[in-house]
Short mmCIF file of C-alpha atoms and ligand atoms in Angstrom, two decimals:
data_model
loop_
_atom_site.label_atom_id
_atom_site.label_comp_id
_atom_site.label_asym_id
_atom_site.label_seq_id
_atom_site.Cartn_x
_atom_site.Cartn_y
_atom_site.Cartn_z
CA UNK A 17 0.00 0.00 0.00
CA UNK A 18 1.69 3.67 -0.90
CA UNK A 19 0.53 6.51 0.90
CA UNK A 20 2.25 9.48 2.56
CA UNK A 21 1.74 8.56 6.35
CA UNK A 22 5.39 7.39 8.05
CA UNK A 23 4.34 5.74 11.33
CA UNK A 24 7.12 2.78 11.68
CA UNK A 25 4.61 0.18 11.59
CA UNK A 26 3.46 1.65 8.01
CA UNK A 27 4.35 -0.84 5.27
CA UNK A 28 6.57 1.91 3.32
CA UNK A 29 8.79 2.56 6.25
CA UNK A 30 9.82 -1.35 5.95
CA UNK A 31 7.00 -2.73 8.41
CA UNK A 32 5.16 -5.67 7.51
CA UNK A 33 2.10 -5.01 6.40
CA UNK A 34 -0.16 -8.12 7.81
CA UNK A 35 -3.63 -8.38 6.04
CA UNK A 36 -6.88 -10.21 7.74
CA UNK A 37 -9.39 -11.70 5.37
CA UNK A 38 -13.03 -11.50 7.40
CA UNK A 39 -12.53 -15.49 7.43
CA UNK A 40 -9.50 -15.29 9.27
CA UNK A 41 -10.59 -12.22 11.73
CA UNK A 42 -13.93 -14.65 12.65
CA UNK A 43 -11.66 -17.63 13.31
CA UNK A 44 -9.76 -15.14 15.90
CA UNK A 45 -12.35 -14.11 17.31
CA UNK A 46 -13.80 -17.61 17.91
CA UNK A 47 -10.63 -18.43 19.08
CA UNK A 48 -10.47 -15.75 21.91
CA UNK A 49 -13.88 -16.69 22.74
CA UNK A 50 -12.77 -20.13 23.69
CA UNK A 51 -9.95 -18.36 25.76
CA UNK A 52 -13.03 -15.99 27.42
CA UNK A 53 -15.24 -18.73 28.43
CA UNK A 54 -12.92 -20.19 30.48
CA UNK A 55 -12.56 -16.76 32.46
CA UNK A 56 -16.11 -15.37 32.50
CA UNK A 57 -18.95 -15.00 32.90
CA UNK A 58 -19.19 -11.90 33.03
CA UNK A 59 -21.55 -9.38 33.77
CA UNK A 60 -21.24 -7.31 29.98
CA UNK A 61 -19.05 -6.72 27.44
CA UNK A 62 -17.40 -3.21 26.58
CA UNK A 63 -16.37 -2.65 22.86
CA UNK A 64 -13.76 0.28 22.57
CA UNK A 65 -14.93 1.67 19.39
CA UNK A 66 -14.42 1.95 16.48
CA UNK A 67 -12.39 -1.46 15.79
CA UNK A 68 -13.67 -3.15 19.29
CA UNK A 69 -17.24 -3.39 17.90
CA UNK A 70 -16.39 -5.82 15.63
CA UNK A 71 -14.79 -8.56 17.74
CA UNK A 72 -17.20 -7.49 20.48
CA UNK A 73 -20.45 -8.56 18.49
CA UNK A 74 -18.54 -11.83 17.38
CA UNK A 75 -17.66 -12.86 21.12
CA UNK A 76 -21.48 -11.93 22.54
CA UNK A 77 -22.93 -14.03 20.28
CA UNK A 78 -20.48 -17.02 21.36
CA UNK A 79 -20.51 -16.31 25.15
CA UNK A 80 -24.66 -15.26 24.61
CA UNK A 81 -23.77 -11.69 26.49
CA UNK A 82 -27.11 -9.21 25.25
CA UNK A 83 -25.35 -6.28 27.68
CA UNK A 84 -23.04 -4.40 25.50
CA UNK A 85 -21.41 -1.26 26.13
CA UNK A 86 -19.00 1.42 24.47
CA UNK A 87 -15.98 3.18 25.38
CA UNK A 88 -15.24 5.59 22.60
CA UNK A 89 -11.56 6.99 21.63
CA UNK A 90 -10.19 8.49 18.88
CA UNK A 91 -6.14 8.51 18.06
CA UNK A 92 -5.23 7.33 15.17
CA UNK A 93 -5.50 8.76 11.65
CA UNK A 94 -5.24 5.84 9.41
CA UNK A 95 -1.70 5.28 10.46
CA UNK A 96 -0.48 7.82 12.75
CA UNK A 97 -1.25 8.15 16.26
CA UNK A 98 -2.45 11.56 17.85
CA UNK A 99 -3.76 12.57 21.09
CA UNK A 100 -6.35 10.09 22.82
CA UNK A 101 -9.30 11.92 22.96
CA UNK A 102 -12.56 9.68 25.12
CA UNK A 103 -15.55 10.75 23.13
CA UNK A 104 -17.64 8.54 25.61
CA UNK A 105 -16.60 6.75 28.46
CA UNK A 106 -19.18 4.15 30.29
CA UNK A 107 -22.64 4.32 30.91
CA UNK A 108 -23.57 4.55 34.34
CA UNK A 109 -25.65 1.23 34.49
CA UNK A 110 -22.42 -0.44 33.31
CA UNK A 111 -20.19 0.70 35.78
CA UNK A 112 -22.50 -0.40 38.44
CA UNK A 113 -22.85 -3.63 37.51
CA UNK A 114 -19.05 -3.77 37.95
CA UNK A 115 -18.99 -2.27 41.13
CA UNK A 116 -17.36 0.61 39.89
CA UNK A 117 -14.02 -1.23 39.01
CA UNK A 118 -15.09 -3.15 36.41
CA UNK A 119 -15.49 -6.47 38.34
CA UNK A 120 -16.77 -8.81 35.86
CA UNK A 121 -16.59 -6.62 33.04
CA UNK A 122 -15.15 -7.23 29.63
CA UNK A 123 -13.39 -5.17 27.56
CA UNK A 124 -12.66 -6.03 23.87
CA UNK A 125 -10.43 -4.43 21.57
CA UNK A 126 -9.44 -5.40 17.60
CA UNK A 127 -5.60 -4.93 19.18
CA UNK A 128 -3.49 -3.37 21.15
CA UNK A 129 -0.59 -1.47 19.90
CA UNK A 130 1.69 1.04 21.24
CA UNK A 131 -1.10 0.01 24.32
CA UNK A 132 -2.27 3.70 24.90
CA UNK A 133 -5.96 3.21 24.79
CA UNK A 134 -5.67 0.22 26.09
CA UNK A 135 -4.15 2.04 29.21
CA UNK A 136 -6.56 4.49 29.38
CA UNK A 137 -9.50 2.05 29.69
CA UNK A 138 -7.73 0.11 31.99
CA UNK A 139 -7.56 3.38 34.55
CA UNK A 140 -11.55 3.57 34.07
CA UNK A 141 -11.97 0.30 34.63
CA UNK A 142 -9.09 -1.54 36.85
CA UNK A 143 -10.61 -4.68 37.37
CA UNK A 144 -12.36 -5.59 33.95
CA UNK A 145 -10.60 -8.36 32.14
CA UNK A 146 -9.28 -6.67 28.95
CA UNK A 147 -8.89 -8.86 25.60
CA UNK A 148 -7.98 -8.04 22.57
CA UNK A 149 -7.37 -10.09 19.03
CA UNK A 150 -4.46 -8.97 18.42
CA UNK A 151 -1.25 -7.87 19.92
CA UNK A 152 2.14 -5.60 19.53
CA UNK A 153 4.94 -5.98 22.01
CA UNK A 154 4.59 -2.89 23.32
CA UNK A 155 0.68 -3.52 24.28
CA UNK A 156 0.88 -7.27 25.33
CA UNK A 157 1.11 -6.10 29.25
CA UNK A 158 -2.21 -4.25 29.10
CA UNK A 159 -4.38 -7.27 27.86
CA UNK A 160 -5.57 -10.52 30.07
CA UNK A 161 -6.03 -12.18 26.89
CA UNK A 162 -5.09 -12.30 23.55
CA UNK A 163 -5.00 -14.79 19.86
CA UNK A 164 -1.90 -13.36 18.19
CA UNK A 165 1.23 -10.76 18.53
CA UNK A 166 2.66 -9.31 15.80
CA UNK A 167 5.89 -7.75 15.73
CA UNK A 168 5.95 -3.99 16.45
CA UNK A 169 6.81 -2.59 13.16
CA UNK A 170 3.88 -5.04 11.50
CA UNK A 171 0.56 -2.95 10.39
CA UNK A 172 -2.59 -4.97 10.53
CA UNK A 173 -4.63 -4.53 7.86
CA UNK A 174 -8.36 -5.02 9.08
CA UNK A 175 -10.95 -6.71 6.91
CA UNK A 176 -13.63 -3.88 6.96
CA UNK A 177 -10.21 -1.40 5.82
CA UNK A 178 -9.66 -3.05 2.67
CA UNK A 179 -10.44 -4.88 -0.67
CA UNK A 180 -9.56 -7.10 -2.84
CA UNK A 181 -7.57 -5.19 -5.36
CA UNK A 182 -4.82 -6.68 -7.82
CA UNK A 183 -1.12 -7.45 -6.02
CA UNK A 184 1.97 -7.30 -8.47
CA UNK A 185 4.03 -10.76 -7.94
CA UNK A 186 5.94 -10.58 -4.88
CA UNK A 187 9.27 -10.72 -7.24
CA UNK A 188 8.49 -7.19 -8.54
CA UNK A 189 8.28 -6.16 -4.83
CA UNK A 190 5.05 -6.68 -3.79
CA UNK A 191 4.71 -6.42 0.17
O1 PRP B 10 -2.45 0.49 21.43
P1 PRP B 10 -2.66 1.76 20.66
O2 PRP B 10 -1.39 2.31 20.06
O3 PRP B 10 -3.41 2.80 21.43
O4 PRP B 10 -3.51 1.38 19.37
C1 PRP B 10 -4.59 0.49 19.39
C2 PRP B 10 -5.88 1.20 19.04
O5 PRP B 10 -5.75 1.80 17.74
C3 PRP B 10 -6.86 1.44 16.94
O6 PRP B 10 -7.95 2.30 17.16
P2 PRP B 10 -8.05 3.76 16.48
O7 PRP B 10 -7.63 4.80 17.48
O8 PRP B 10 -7.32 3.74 15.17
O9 PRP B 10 -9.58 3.99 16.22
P3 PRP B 10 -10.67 3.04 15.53
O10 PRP B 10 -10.83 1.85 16.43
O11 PRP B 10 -11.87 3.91 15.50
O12 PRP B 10 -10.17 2.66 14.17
C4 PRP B 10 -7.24 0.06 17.44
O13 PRP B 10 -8.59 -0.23 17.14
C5 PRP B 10 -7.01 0.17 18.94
O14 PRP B 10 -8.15 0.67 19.59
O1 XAN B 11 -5.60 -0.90 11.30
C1 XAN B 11 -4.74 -0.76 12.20
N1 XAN B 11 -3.64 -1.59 12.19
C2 XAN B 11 -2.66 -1.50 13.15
O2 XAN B 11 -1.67 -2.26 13.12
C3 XAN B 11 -2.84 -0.50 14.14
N2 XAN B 11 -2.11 -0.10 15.21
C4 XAN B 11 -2.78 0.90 15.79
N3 XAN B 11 -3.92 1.16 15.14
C5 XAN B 11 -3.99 0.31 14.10
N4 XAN B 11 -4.93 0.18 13.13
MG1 MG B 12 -9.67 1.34 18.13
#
């Protein structure tokens, strides 16, 4: 993919760029929802929007959670990470059926990064269980429970990002 953003995880910068078909993203999902069960039940699940809806709505079917919840932030555009910004933080039934901590409370992310918004959930919510798809190095502290890391300077390219579009062969330097 060529564009002008230079994050170091951005494919152009030498990163790896690591594309997820919606097969493979439901699989992962699945996955952490086996992971889940084993740790629940819990009381609701919190998506961190925009890319924690996705997973979120995949692992309430599985675990057959109808409570769900958002945390809003904003950072990144496309590929470069700004200030965190909480657009909406959680609703007030929420919180109280985690006792204010988040006891019993899920949080679920598409990934965590750098691990900035995951850390700033966290502080809201101490005592959720946080899980995410995927993981960077950097981020892997913040979650409970993960399917796959990535190195740091991979970009994950996310199903509902992309298409299919024609790939020159990987000889002519095709990423
Ligand atoms: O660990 P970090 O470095 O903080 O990065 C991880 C966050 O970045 C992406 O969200 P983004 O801010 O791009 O918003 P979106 O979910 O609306 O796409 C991703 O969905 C995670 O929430
Ligand atoms: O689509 C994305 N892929 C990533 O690897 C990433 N890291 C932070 N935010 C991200 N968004
Ligand atoms: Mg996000």
């Amino acid at each position: 993919m060529v564009n002008n953003h230079s994050e170091p995880g951005a494919p152009e910068r030498g990163g790896k760029p690591f594309p997820v078909s919606w097969d493979q993203f439901h699989r992962d999902c699945r996955a952490l929802t086996w992971r889940l069960n084993e740790v629940g039940p819990f009381h609701a699940i919190i998506a961190i929007t925009r890319g924690g809806l996705v997973p979120a709505a995949i692992v309430a079917r599985e675990l057959g959670l109808r409570v769900i919840d958002t945390v809003c932030v904003a950072s990144y555009d496309h590929d470069q990470q700004g200030e965190l910004r909480v657009l909406k933080g959680v609703s007030a039934d929420i919180a109280k059926l985690g006792g204010g901590t988040g006891k019993g409370l899920l949080i679920v992310d598409d990934l965590v990064d750098t691990g900035k918004t995951g850390r700033l959930v966290r502080e809201m919510l101490p005592d959720a269980h946080f899980a995410a798809v995927y993981a960077k190095p950097q981020g892997r502290p913040l979650v409970d429970t993960f399917i796959t890391e990535v190195s740091q300077d991979t970009w994950i390219h996310f199903p509902w990002d992309t298409a299919l579009s024609f790939q020159p062969p990987i000889r002519d330097g095709a990423g």
